[in-house]
mmCIF file of C-alpha atoms and ligand atoms in Angstrom:
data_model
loop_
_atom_site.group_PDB
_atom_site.id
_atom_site.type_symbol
_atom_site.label_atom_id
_atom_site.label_comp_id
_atom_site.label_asym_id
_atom_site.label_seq_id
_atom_site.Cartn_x
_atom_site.Cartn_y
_atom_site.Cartn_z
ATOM 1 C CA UNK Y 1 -22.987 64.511 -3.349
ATOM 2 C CA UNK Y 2 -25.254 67.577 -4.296
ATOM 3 C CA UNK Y 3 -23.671 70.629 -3.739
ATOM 4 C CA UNK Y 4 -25.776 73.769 -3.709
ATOM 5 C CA UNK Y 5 -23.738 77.218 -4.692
ATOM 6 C CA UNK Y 6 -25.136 80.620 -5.306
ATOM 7 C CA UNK Y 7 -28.780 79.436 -6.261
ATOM 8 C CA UNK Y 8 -31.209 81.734 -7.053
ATOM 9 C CA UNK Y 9 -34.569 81.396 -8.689
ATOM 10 C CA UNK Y 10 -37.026 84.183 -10.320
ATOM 11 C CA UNK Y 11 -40.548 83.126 -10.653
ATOM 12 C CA UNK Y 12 -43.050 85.482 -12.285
ATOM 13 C CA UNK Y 13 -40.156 88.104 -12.096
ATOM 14 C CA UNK Y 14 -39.807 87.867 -8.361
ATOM 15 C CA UNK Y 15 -36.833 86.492 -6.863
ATOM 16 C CA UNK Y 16 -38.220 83.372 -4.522
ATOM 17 C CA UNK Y 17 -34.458 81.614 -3.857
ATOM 18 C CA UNK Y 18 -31.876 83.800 -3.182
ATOM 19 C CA UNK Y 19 -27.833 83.165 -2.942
ATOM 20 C CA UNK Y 20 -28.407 79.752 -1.386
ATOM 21 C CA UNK Y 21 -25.759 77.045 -0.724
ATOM 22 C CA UNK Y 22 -25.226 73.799 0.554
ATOM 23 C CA UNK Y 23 -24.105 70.286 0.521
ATOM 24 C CA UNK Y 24 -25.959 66.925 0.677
ATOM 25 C CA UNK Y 25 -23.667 64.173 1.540
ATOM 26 C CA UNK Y 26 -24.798 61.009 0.291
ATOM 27 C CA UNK Y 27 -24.848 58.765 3.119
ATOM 28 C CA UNK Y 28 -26.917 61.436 5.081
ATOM 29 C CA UNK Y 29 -30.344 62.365 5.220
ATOM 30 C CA UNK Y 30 -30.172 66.431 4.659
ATOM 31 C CA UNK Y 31 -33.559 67.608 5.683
ATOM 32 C CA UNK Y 32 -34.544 71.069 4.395
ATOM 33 C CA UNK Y 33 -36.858 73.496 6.796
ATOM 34 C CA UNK Y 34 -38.665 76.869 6.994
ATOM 35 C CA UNK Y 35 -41.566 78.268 7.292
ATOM 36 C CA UNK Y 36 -44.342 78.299 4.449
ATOM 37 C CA UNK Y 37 -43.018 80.434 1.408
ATOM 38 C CA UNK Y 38 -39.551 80.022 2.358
ATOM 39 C CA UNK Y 39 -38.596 78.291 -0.917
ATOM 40 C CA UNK Y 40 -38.444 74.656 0.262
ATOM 41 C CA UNK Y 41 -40.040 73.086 -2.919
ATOM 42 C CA UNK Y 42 -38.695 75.763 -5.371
ATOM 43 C CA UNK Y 43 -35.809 74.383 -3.933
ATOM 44 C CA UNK Y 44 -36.100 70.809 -4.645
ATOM 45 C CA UNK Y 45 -37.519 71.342 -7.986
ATOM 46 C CA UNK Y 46 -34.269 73.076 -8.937
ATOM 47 C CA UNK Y 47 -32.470 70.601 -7.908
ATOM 48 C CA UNK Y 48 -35.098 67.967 -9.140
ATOM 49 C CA UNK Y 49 -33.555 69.837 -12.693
ATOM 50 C CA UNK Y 50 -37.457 70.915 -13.384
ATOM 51 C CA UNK Y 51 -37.021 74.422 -13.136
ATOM 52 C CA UNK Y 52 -34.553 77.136 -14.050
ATOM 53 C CA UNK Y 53 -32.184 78.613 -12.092
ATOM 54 C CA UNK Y 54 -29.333 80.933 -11.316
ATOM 55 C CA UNK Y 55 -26.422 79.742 -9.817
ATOM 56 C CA UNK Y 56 -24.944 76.091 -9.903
ATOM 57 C CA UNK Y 57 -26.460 72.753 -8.563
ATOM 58 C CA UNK Y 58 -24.258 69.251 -8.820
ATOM 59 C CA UNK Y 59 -25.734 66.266 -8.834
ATOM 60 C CA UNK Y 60 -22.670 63.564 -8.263
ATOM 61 C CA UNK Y 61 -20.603 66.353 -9.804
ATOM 62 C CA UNK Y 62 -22.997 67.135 -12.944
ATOM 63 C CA UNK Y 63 -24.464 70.474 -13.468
ATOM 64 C CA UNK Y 64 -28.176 69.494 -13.375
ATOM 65 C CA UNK Y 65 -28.627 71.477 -16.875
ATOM 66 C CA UNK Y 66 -26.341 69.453 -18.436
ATOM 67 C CA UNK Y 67 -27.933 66.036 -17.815
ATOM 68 C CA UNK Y 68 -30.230 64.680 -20.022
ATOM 69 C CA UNK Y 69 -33.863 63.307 -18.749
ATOM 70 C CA UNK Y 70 -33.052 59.865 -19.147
ATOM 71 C CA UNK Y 71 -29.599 60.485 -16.704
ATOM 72 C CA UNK Y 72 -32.016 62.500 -14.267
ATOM 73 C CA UNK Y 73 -34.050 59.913 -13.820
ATOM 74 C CA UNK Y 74 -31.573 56.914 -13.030
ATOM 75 C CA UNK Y 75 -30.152 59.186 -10.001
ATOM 76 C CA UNK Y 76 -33.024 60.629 -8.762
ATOM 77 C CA UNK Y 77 -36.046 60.117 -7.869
ATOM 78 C CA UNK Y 78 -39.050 63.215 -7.157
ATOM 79 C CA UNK Y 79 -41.742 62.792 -4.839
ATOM 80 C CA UNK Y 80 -43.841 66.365 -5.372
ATOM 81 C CA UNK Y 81 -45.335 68.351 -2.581
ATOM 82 C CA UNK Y 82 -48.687 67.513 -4.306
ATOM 83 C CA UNK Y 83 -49.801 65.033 -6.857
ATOM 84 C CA UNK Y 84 -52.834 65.771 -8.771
ATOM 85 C CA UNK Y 85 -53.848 62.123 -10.862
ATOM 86 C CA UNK Y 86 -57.013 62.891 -12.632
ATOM 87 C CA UNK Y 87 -57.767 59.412 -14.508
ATOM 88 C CA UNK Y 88 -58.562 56.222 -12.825
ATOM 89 C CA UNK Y 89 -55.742 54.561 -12.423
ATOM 90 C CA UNK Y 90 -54.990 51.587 -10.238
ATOM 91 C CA UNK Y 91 -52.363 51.796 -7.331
ATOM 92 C CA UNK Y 92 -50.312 49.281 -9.596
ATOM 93 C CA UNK Y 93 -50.468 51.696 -12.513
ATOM 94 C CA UNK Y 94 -48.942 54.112 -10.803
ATOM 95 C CA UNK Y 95 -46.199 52.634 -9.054
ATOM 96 C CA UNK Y 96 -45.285 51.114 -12.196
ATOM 97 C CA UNK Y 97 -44.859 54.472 -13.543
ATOM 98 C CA UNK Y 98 -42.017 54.907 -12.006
ATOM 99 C CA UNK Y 99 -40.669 51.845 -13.330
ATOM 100 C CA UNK Y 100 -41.214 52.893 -17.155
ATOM 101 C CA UNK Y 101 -38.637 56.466 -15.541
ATOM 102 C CA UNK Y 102 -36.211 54.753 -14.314
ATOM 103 C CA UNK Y 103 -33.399 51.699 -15.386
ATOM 104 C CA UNK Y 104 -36.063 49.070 -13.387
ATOM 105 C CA UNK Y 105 -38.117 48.037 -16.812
ATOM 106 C CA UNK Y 106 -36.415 44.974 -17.231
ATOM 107 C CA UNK Y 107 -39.753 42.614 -17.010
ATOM 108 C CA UNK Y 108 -38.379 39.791 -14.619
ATOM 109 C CA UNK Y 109 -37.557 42.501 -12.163
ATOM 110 C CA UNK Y 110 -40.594 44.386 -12.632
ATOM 111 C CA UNK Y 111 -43.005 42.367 -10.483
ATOM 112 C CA UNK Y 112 -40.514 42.154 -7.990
ATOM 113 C CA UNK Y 113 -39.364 45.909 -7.490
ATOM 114 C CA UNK Y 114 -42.889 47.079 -7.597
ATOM 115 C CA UNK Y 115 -43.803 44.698 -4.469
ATOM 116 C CA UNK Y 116 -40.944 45.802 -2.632
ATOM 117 C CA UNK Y 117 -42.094 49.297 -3.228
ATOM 118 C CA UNK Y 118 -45.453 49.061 -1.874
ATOM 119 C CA UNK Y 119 -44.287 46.448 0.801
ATOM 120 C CA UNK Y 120 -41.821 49.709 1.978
ATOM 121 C CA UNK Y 121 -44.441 51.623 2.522
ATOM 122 C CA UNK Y 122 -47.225 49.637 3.845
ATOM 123 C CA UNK Y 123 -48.968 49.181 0.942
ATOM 124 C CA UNK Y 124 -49.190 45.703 0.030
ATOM 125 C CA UNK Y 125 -52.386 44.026 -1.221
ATOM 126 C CA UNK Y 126 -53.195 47.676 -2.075
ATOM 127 C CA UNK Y 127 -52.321 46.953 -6.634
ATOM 128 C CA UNK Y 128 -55.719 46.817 -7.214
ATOM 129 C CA UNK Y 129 -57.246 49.548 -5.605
ATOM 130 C CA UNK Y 130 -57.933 52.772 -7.666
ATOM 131 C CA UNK Y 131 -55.623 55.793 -6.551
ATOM 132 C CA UNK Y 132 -58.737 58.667 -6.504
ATOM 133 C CA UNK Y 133 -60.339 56.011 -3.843
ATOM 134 C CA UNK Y 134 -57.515 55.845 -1.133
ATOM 135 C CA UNK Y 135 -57.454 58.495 1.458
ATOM 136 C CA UNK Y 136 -54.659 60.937 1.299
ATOM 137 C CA UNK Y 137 -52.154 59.135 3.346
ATOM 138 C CA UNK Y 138 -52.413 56.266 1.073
ATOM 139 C CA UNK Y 139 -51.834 58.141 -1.911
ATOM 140 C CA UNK Y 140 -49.228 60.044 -0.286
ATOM 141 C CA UNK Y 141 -47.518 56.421 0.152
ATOM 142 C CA UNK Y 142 -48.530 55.487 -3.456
ATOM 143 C CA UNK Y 143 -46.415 58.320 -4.723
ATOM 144 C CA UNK Y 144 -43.443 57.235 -2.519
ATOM 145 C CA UNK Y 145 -43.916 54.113 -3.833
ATOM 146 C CA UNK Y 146 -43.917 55.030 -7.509
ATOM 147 C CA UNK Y 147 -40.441 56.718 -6.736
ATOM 148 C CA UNK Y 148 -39.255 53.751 -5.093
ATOM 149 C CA UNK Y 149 -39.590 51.930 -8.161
ATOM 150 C CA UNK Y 150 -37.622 54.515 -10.517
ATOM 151 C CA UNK Y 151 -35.113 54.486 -7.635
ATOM 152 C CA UNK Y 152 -34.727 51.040 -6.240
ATOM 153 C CA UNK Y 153 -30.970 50.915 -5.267
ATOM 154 C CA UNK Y 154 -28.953 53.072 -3.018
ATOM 155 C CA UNK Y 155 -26.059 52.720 -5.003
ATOM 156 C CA UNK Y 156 -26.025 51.802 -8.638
ATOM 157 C CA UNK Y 157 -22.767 50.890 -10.728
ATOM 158 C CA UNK Y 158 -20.568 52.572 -7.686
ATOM 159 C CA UNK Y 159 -22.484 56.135 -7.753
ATOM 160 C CA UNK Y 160 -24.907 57.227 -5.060
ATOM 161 C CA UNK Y 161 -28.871 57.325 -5.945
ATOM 162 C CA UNK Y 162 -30.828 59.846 -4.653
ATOM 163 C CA UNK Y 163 -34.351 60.466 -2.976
ATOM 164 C CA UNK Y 164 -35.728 64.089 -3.413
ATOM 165 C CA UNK Y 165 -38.707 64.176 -1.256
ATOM 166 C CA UNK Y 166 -40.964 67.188 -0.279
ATOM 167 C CA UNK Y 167 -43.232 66.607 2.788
ATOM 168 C CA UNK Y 168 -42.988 62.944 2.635
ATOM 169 C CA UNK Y 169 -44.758 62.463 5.884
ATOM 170 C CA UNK Y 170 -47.103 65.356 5.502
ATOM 171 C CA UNK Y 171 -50.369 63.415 5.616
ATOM 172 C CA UNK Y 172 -48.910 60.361 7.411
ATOM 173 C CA UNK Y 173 -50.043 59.316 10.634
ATOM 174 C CA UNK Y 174 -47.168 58.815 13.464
ATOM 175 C CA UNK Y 175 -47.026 55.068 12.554
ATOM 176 C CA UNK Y 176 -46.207 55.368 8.932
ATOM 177 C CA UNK Y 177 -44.262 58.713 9.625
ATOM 178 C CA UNK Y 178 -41.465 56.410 11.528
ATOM 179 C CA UNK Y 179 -41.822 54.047 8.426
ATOM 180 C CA UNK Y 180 -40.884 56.240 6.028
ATOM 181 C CA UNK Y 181 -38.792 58.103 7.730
ATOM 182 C CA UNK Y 182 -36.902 54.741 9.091
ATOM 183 C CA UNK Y 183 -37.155 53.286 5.458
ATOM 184 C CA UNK Y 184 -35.329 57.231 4.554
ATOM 185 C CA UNK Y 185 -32.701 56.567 6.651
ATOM 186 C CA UNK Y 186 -31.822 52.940 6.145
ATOM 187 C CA UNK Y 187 -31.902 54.154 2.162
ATOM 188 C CA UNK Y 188 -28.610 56.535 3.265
ATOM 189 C CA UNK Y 189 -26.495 53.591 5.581
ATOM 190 C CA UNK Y 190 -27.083 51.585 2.402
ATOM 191 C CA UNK Y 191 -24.906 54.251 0.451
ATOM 192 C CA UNK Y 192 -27.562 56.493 -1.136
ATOM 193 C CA UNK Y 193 -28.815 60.111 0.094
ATOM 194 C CA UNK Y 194 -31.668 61.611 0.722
ATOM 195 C CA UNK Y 195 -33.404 65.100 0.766
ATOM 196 C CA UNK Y 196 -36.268 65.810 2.322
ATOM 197 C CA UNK Y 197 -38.352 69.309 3.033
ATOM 198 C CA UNK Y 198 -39.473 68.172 6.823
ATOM 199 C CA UNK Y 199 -41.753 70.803 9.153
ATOM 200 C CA UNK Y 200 -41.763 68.436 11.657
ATOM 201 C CA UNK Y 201 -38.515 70.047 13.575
ATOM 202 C CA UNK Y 202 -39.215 66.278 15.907
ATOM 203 C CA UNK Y 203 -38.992 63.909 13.025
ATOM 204 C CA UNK Y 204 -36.189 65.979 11.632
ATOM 205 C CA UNK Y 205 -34.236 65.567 14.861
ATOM 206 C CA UNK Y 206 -34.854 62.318 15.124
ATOM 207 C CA UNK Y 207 -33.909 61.269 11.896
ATOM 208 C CA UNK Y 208 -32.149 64.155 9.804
ATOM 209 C CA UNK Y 209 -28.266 64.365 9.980
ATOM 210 C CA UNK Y 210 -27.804 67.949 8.746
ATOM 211 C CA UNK Y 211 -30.594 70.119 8.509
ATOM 212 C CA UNK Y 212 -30.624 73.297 5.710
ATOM 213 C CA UNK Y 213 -33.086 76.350 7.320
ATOM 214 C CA UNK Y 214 -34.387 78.825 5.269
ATOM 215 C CA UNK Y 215 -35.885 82.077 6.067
ATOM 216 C CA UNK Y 216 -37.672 84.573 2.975
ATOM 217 C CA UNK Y 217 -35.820 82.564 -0.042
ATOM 218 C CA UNK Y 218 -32.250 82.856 1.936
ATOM 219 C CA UNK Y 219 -30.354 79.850 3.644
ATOM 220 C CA UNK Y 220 -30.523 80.853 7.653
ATOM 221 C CA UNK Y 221 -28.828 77.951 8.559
ATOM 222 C CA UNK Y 222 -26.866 74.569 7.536
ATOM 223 C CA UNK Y 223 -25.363 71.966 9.038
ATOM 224 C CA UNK Y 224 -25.404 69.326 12.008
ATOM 225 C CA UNK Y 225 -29.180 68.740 12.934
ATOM 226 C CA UNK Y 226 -28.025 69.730 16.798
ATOM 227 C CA UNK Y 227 -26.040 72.852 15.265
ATOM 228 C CA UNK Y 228 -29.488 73.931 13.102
ATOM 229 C CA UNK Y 229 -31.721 73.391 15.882
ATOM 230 C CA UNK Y 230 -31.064 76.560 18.211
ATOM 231 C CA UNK Y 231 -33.760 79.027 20.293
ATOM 232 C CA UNK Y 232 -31.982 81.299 18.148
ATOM 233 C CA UNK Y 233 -32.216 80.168 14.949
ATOM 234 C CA UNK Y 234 -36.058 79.182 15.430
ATOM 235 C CA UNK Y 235 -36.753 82.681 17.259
ATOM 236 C CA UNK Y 236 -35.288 84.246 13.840
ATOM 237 C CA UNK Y 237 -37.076 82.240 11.479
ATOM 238 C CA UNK Y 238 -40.499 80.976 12.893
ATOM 239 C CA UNK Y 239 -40.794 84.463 15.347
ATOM 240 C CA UNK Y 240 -41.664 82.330 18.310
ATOM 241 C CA UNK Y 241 -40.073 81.802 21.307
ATOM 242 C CA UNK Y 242 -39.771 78.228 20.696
ATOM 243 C CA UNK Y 243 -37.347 76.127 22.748
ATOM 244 C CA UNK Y 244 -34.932 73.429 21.910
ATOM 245 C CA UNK Y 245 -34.650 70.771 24.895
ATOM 246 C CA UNK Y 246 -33.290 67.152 24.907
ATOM 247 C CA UNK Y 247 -34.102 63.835 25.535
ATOM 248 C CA UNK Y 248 -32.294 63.304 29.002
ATOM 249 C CA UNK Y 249 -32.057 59.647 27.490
ATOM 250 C CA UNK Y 250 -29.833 59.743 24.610
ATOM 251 C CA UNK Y 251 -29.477 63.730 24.001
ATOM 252 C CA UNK Y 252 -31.746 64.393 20.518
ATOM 253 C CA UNK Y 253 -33.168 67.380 20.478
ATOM 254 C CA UNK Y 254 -36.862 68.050 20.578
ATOM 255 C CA UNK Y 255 -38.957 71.335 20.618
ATOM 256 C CA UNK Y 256 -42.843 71.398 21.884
ATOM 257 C CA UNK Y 257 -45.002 74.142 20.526
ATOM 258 C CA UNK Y 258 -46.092 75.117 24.455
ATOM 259 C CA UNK Y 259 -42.715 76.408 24.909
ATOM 260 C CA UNK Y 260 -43.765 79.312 22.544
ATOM 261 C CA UNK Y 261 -47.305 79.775 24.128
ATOM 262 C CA UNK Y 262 -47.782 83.057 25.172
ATOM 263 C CA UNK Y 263 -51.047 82.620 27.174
HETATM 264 N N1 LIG H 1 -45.002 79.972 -9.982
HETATM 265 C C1 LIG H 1 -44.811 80.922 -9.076
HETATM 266 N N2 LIG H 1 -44.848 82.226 -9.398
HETATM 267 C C2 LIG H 1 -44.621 83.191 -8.477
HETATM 268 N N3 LIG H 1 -44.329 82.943 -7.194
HETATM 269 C C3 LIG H 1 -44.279 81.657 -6.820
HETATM 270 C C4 LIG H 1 -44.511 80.584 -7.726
HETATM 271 N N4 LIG H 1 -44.394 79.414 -7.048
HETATM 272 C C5 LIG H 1 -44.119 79.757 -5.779
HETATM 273 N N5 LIG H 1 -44.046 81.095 -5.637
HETATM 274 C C6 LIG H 1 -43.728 81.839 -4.426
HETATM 275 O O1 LIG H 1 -42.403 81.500 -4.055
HETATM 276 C C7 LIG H 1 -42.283 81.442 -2.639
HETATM 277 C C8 LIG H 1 -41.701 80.092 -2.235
HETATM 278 O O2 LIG H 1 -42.627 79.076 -2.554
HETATM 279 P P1 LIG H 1 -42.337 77.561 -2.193
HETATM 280 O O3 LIG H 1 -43.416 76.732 -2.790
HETATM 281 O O4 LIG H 1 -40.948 77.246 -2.586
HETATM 282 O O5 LIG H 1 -42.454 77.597 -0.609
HETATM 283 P P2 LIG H 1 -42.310 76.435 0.467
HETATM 284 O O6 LIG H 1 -41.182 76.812 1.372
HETATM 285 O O7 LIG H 1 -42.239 75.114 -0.202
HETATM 286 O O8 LIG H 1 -43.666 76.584 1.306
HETATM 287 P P3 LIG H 1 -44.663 75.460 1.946
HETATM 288 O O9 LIG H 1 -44.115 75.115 3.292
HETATM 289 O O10 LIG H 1 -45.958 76.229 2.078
HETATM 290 O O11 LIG H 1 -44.763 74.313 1.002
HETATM 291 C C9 LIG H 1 -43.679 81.712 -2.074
HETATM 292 O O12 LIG H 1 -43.744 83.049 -1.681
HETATM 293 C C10 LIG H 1 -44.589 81.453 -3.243
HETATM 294 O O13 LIG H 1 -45.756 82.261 -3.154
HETATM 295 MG MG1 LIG H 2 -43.489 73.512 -0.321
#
């Protein structure tokens, strides 16, 4: 479990996370939402245990600040909102990265691990390839893959792993967007949890079982995905009068941006 109380962040002397709290069942995929600004990835890098904070975050029942890199790293792997590589590295350089992070660096496994990484996310045939030379999609799925190395297991020695990913699916097209995300959720049936800042309120409806929504740095919102996902709560957050139907089929929500047009 993560559990999320009173967290609040000050960057440059400006509060940017305010009195936030929730829970992230492992076993669930909690996707976090909100407009730009709203403190999404200040978010996750708190509880990614990269920045300071106010306020208490529990990572299977540790305080983040009191775990050591080395402990950080076998429960959790960080895919960024960006990732800046400047040197020419190949696409196997940098998913094995994430093998020198995590408990995967025993060599027998290594080969393996890292080919089930890029095979997860499309990727395979790709080692070779330098990363600056792959559109962004593909690097986006490089990164994923370089965390899927540090984390490999949903569940390791009885204690959930975790995924902590911001905008996963940002630069994905629809294809690999229903990979990951499947991938995502499979990772959670399989015992481990997930965390994911989402924008797509589709994808999140689809695949998200609770849903955190955030407004200026404050928690608007959290809970069950169909509990989140109100006119209401959009109208409040987003300012549009955007509106939450279903799929007559099977009842998941779904919201189209022309229900918000105004001419
Ligand atoms: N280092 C910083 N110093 C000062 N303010 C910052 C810093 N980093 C972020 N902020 C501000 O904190 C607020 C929250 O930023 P954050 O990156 O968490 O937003 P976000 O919800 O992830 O947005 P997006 O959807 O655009 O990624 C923004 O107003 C941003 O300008
Ligand atoms: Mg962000």
């Amino acid at each position: 479990m993560i559990n999320v109380s009173n967290l609040s962040v000050r960057l440059s002397g400006k509060t940017v996370v305010q009195d936030v709290r929730f829970t992230a069942k492992a076993g669930a995929l909690t996707a976090i939402c909100g407009p730009n600004g709203s403190g999404k990835t200040t978010i996750m890098k708190a509880i990614s245990g990269e920045i300071a904070y106010q306020g208490s975050v529990r990572l299977n029942a540790s305080e983040i600040g009191s775990l050591q890199a080395w402990q950080l790293a076998e429960m959790r792997g960080v895919l960024p909102q960006a990732s800046a590589i400047s040197f020419p590295f190949t696409v196997r350089e940098i998913v094995r990265m994430g093998l020198t992070s995590g408990r995967n660096n025993h060599p027998e496994q290594a080969d393996r691990i890292a080919a089930e990484a890029l095979s997860s996310v499309d990727l395979a045939g790709f080692e070779g390839r330098f990363y600056q030379e792959l559109s962004g999609g593909e690097q986006q799925r490089v990164q994923l893959a370089r965390v899927l190395c540090q984390i490999s297991e949903p569940v390791v020695d009885g204690r959930p792993c975790w995924l902590l990913l911001d905008e996963p699916v940002s630069s994905l097209d629809i294809s690999h967007q229903l990979t990951i995300m499947t991938f995502a959720r499979q990772f959670c049936r399989r015992g481990g949890g997930v965390i994911a800042v989402m924008h797509d309120l589709n994808l999140t409806a689809l695949f998200a079982d609770q849903m955190v929504l955030l407004k200026s740095g404050r928690l608007q919102a959290a809970g069950a995905v169909g509990d989140v996902l109100t006119d209401r709560h959009l109208q409040d957050v987003f300012g549009c009068a955007l509106r939450v139907n279903r799929v007559p089929i099977d009842g998941i929500p779904f919201v189209l941006a022309h229900s918000a047009l105004t001419d």
